[in-house]
Short mmCIF file of C-alpha atoms in Angstrom, two decimals:
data_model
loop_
_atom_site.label_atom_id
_atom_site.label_comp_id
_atom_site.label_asym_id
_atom_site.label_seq_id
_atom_site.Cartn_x
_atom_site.Cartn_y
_atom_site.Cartn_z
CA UNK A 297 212.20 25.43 -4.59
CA UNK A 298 213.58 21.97 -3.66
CA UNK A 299 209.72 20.68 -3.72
CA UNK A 300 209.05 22.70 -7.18
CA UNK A 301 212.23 20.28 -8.37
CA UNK A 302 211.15 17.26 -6.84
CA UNK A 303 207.61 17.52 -8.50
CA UNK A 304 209.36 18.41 -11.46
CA UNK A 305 211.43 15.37 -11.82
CA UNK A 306 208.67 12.71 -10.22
CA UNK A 307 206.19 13.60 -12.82
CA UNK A 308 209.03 13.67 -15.57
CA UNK A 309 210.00 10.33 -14.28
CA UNK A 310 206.30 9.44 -14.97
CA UNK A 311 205.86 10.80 -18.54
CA UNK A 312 209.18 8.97 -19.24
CA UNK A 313 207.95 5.76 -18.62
CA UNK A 314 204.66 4.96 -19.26
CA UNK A 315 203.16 4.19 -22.85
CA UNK A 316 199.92 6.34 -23.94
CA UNK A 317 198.30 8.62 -21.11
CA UNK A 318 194.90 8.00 -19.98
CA UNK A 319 194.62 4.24 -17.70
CA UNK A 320 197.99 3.60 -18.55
CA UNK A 321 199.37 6.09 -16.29
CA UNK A 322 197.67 5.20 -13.20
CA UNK A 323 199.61 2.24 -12.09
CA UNK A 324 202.75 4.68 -12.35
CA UNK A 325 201.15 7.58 -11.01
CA UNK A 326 200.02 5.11 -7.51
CA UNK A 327 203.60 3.90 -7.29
CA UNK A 328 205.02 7.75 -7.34
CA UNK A 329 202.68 9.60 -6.18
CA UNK A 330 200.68 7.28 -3.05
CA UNK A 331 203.43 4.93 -2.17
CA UNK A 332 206.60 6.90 -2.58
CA UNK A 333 206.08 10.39 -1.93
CA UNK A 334 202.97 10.23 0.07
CA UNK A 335 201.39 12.99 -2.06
CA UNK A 336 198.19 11.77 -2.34
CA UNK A 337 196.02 8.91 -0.98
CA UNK A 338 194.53 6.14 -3.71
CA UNK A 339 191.40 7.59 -3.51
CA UNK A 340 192.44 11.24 -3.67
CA UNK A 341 194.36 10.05 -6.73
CA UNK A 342 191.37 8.44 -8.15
CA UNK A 343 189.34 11.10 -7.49
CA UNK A 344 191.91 13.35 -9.55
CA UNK A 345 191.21 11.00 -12.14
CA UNK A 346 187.92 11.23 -12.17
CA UNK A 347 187.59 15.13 -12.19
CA UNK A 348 190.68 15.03 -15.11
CA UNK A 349 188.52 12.85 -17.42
CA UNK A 350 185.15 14.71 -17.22
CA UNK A 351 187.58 18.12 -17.88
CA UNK A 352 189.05 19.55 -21.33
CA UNK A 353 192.66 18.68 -21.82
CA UNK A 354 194.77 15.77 -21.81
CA UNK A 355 193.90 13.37 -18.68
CA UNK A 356 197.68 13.04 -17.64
CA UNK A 357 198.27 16.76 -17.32
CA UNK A 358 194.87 17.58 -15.69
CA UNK A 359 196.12 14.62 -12.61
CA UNK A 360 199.48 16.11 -12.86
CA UNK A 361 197.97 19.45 -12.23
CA UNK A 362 196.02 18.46 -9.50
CA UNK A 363 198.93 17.15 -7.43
CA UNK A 364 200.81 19.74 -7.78
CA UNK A 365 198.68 22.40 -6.97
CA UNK A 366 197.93 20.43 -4.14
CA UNK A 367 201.48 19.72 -3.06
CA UNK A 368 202.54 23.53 -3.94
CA UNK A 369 199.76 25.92 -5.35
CA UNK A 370 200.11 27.45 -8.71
CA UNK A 371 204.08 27.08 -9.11
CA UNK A 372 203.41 23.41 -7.93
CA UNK A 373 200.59 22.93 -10.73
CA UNK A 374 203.29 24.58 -13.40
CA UNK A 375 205.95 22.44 -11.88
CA UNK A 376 204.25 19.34 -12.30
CA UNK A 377 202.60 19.90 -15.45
CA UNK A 378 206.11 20.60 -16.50
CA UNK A 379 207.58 17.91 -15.65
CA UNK A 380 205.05 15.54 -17.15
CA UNK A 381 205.42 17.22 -20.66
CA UNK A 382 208.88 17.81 -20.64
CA UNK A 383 210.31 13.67 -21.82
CA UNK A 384 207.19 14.15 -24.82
CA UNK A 385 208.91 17.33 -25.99
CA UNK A 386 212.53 16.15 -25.65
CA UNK A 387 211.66 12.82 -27.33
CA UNK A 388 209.26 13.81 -29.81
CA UNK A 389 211.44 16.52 -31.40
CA UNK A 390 214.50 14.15 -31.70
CA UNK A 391 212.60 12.13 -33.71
CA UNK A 392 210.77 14.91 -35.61
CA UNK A 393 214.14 16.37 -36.58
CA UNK A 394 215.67 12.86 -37.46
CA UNK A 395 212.57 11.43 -39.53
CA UNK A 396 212.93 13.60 -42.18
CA UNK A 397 216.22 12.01 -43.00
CA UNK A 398 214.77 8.47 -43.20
CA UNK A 399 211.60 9.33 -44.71
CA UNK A 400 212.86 8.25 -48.29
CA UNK A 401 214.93 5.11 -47.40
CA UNK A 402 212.56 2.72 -49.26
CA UNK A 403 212.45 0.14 -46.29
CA UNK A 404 211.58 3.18 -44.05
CA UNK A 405 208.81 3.88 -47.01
CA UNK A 406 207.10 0.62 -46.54
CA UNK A 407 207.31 0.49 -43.00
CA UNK A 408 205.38 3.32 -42.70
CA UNK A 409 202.75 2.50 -45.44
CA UNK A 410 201.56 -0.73 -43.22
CA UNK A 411 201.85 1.71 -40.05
CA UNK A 412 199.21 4.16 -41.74
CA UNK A 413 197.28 0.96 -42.03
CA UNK A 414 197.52 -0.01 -38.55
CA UNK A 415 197.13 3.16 -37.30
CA UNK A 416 193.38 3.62 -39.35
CA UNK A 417 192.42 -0.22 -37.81
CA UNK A 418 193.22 1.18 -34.37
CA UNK A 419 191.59 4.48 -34.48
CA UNK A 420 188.42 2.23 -36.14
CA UNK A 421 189.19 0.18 -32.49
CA UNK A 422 188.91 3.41 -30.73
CA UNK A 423 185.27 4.31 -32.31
CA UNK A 424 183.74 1.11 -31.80
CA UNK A 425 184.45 1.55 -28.09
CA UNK A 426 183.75 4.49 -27.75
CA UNK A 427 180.19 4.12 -29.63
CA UNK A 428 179.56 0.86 -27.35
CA UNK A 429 180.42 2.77 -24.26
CA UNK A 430 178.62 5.67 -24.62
CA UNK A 431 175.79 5.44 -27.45
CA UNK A 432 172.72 4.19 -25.37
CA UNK A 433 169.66 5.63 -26.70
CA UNK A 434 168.56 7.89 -29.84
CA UNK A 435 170.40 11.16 -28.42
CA UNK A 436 173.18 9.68 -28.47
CA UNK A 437 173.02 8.22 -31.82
CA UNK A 438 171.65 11.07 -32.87
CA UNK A 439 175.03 13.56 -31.44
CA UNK A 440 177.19 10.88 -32.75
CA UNK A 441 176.24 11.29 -35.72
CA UNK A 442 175.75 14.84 -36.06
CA UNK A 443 179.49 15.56 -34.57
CA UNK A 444 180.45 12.85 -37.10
CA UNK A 445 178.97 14.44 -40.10
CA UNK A 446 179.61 18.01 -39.30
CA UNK A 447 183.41 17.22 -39.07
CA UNK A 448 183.99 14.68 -41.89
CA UNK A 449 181.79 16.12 -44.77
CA UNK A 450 181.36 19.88 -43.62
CA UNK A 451 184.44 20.23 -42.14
CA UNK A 452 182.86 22.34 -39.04
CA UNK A 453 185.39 23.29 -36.46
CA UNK A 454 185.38 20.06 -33.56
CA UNK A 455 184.31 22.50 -31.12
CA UNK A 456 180.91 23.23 -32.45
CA UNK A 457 179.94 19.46 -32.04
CA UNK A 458 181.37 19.53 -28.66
CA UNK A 459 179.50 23.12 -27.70
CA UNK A 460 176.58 21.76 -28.99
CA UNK A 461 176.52 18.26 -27.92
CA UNK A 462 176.95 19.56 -23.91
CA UNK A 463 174.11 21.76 -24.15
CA UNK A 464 171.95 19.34 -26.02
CA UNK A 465 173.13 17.01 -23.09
CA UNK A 466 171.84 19.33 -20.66
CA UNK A 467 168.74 20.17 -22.03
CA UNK A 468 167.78 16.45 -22.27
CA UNK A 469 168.49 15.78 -18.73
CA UNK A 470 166.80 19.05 -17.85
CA UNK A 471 163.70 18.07 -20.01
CA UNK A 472 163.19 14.49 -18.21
CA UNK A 473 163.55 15.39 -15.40
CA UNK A 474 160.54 17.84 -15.75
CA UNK A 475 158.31 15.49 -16.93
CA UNK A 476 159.26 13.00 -14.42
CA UNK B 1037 203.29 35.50 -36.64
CA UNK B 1038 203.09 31.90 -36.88
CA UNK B 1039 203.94 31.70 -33.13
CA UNK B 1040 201.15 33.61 -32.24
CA UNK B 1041 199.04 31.41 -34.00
CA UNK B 1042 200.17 28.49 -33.21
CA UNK B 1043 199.75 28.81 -29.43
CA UNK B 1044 196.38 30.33 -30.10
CA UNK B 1045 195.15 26.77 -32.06
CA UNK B 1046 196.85 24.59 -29.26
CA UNK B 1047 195.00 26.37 -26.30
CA UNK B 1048 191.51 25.63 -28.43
CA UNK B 1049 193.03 22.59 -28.49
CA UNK B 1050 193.57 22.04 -25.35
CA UNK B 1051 190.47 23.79 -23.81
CA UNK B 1052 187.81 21.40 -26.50
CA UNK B 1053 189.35 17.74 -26.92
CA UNK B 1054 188.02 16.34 -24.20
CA UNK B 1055 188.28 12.17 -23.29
CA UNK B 1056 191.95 12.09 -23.54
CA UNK B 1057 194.07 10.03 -26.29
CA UNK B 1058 192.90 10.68 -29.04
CA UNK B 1059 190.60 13.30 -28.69
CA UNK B 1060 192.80 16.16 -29.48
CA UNK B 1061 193.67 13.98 -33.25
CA UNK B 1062 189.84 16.21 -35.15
CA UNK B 1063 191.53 19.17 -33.84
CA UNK B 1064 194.89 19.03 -35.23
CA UNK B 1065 192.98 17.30 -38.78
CA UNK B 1066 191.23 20.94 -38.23
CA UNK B 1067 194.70 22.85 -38.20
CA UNK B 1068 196.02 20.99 -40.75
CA UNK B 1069 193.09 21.94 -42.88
CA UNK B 1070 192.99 25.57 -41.98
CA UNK B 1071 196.91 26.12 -42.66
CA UNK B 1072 198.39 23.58 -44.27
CA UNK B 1073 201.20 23.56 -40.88
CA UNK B 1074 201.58 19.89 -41.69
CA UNK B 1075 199.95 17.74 -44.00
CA UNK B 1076 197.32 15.05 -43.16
CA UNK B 1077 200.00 12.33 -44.15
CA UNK B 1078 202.49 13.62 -41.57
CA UNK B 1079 199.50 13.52 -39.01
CA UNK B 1080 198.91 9.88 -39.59
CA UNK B 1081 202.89 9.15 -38.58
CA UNK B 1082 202.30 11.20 -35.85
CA UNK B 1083 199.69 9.32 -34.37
CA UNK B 1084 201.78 6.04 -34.99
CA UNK B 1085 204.86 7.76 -33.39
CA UNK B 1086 202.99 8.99 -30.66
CA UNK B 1087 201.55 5.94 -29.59
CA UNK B 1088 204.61 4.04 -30.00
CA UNK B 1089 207.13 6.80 -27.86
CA UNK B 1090 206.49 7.65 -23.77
CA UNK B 1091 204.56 9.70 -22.72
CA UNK B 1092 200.98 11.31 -23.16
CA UNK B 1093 199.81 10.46 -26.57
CA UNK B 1094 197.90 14.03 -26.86
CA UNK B 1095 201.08 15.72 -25.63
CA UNK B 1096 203.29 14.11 -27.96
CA UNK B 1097 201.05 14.33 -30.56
CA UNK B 1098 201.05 18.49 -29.95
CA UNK B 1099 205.16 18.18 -29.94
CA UNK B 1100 205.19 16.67 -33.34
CA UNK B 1101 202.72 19.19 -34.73
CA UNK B 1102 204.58 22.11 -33.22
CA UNK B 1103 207.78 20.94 -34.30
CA UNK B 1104 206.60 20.46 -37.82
CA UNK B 1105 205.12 23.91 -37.90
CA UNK B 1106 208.01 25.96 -35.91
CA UNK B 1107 210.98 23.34 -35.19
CA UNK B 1108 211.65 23.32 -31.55
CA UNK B 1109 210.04 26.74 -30.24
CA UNK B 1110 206.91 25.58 -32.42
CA UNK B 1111 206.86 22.52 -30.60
CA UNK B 1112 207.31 23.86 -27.09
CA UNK B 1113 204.79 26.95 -27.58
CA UNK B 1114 202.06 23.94 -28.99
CA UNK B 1115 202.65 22.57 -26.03
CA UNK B 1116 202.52 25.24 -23.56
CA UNK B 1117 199.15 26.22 -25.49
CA UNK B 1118 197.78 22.78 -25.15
CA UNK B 1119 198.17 22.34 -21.23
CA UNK B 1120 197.50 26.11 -20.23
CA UNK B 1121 193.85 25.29 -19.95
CA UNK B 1122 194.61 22.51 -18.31
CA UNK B 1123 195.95 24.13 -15.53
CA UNK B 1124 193.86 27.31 -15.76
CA UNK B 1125 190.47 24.93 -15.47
CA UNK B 1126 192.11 22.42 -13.13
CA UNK B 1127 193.52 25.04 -10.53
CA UNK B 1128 190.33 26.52 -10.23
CA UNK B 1129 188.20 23.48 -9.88
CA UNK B 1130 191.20 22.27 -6.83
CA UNK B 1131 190.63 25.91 -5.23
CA UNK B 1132 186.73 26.29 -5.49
CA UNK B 1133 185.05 23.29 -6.20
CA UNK B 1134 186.05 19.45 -5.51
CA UNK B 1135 182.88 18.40 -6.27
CA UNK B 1136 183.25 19.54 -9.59
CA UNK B 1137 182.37 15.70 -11.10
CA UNK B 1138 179.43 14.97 -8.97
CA UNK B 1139 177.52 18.10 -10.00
CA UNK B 1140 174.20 16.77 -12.18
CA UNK B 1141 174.85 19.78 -14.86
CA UNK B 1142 178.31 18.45 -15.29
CA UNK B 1143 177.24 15.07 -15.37
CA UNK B 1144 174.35 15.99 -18.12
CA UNK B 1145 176.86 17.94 -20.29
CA UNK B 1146 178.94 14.40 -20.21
CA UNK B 1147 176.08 12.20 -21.37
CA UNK B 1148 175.59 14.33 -24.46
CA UNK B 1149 179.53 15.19 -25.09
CA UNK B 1150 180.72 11.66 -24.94
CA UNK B 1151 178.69 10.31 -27.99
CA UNK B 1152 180.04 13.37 -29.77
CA UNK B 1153 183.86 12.41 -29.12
CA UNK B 1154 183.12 9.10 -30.43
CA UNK B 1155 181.80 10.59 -33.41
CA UNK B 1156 184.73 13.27 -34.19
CA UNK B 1157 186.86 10.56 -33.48
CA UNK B 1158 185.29 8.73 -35.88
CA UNK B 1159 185.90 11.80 -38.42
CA UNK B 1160 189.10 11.80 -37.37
CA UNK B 1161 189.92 8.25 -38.39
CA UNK B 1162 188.16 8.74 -41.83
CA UNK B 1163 190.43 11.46 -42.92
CA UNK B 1164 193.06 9.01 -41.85
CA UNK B 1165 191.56 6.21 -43.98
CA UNK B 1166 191.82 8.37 -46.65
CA UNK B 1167 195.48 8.61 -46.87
CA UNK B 1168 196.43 4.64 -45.29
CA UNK B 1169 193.81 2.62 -47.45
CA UNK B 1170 192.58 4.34 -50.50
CA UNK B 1171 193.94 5.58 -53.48
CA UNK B 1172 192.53 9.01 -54.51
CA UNK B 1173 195.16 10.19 -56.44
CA UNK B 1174 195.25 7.21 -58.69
CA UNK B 1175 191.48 7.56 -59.10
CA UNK B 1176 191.60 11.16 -60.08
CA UNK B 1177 194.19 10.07 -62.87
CA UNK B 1178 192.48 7.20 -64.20
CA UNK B 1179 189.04 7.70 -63.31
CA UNK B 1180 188.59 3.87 -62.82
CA UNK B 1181 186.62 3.58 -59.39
CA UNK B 1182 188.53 0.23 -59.06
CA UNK B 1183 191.42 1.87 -58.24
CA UNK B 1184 189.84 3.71 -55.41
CA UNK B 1185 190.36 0.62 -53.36
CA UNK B 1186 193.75 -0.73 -52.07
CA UNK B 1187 193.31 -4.69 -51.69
CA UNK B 1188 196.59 -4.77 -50.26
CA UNK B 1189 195.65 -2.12 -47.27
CA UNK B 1190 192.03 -3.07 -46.47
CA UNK B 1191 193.41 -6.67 -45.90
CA UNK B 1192 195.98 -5.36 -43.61
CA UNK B 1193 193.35 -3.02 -42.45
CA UNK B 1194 190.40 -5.66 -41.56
CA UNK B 1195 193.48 -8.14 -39.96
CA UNK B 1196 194.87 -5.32 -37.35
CA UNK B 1197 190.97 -4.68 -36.57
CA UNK B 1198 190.09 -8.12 -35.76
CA UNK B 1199 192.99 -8.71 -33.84
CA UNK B 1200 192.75 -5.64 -32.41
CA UNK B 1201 190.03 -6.24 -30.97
CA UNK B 1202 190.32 -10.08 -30.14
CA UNK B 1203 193.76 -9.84 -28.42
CA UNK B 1204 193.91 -6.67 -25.70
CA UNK B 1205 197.83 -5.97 -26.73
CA UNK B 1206 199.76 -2.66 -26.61
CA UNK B 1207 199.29 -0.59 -29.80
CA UNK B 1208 202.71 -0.57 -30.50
CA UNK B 1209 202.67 -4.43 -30.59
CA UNK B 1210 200.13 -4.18 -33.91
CA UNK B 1211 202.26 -1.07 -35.17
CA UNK B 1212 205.04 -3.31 -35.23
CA UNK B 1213 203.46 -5.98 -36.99
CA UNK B 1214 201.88 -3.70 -39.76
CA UNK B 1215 205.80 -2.28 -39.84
CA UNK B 1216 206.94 -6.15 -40.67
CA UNK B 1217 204.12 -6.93 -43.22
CA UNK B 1218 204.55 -3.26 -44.67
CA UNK B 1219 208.11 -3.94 -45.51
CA UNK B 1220 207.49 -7.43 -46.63
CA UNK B 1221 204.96 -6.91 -49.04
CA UNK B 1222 206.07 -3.72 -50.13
CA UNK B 1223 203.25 -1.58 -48.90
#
């Protein structure tokens, strides 16, 4: 039970203070996890990492999961998981409850109508990386696209495209390496 | 029962947005569409919110849905619905199979998902365009296709993109600055 706690708070500790999941958890996840509780090694941790990217879900719960099933089996994943979730869902609602009361302040109105802005430019951000990182041959124009269209214009469910676009991944793959 | 529902959407959620960040942002556009829980206006605060509070973006992202749809329960059963795959999928890939990344089928299945995420993403951030830099509404009313376009926004708009993308800073630190000039100018 005293473990449960302690994986509990650590990974609370963790969603507390770091900005965005993803990369920007790592440091924070090293200095808890490797250095101070000896959970892990680096490389186990990166290795988490690695397996919580390339699975669905949010990357920060899947390496939160991992660890604590390690640490603690399922009531260690739960634990964990827990913890990492619970300073989003404490914080989050405050300010879900309290917006509604600013919302019409004009200076709050304004504020938010550059935000919107911002927040389109950095999403556009997000695509262009994304596309550079992992749009390298017709396929992969060709899924892009596809996903893009079926979502925006036909307003297809998301999970289609991604259904679709990990068999069509596989059969590729499959394909080349037959005629190879 | 909305409840019902609404952990039902979140465990989709949570079992197809894959790639972290924003990933899970087509699938909540998708809710938002299907019931009307929250508009796609609130979902374009909640992405600034979430990226400028602690803590998982995706996670806080489901908080703010949930709490929008359902008040606090709503936001703690979006949650639990988002992560419960999480842990269903990562529990069994820690008891049966480490090797889970190496495996070539799992690697294949990457190298045609990943395009896709960039495209949905991409959806994603065009229903967001639609409410942050045009004007549809004023369009409908006077019919001029002028009016579509904002010069105001897609100036803001093509100056957070460039720098953006020139200067590697936190988002929050561009969120901030579009807060300033919003107020300023009267966006």
């Amino acid at each position: 039970m005293k473990e449960l706690w302690k994986l509990f708070v650590t990974f609370s500790r963790i969603g507390a203070l770091t900005f965005g999941g993803g990369y920007a958890m790592l440091p924070m996840i090293q200095r808890e996890i490797v250095e101070k509780n000896r959970w892990a090694t680096e490389e186990e941790v990166m290795d988490y990492y690695a397996i919580g990217q390339c699975t669905p879900g949010i990357i920060a719960v899947n390496t939160a999961t991992f660890i604590g099933f390690r640490q603690r089996g399922i009531p260690g994943a739960i634990a964990a998981t827990m913890g990492m979730v619970f300073p989003s869902l404490i914080i989050i609602s405050i300010i879900a409850m309290s917006f509604k009361e600013f919302q019409d302040i004009a200076i709050v109105r304004h504020a938010f109508g550059g935000i919107r802005v911002a927040v389109a430019a950095l999403i556009a951000n997000t695509v262009l990386k994304l596309l550079r990182g992992s749009v390298k041959d017709r396929l992969g124009i060709f899924i892009a696209s596809l996903s893009f269209i079926s979502v925006a214009l036909f307003k297809l469910s998301p999970i289609f495209a991604v259904v679709a676009s990990a068999a069509l991944g596989i059969i590729s793959k499959t394909v080349r390496k037959s005629e190879n | 029962m909305i409840y019902l529902q609404l952990f039902f959407e979140f465990f989709k959620t949570g079992l197809f947005a894959i790639g972290g960040g924003l990933a899970t942002l087509p699938f909540l556009q998708n809710i938002s569409e299907k019931y009307g829980w929250f508009s796609s206006r609130e979902l374009v605060d909640m992405i600034a919110v979430s990226e400028s509070t602690p803590g998982p973006i995706g996670i806080n992202m489901a908080t703010y849905a949930g709490y929008k749809t359902a008040n606090l329960p709503g936001a703690i059963i979006a949650v639990i619905g988002e992560v419960a795959p999480s842990i269903i999928i990562i529990v069994l890939i820690a008891h049966y199979y480490m090797k889970f990344n190496e495996h070539p089928k799992v690697a294949a299945a990457f190298y045609g998902v990943r395009p896709a995420v960039a495209g949905l993403i991409g959806a994603a951030g065009f229903e967001v365009a639609k409410v942050a830099l045009f004007n549809i509404n004023k369009y409908l009313s006077t019919k001029n296709v002028l009016d579509i376009f904002d010069v105001k926004s897609l100036l803001l708009f093509a100056f957070i993109l460039i720098s953006s993308n020139k200067y590697k800073k936190h988002p929050v630190l561009f969120l901030l600055a579009a807060a300033a000039i919003g107020i300023i100018f009267k966006y």
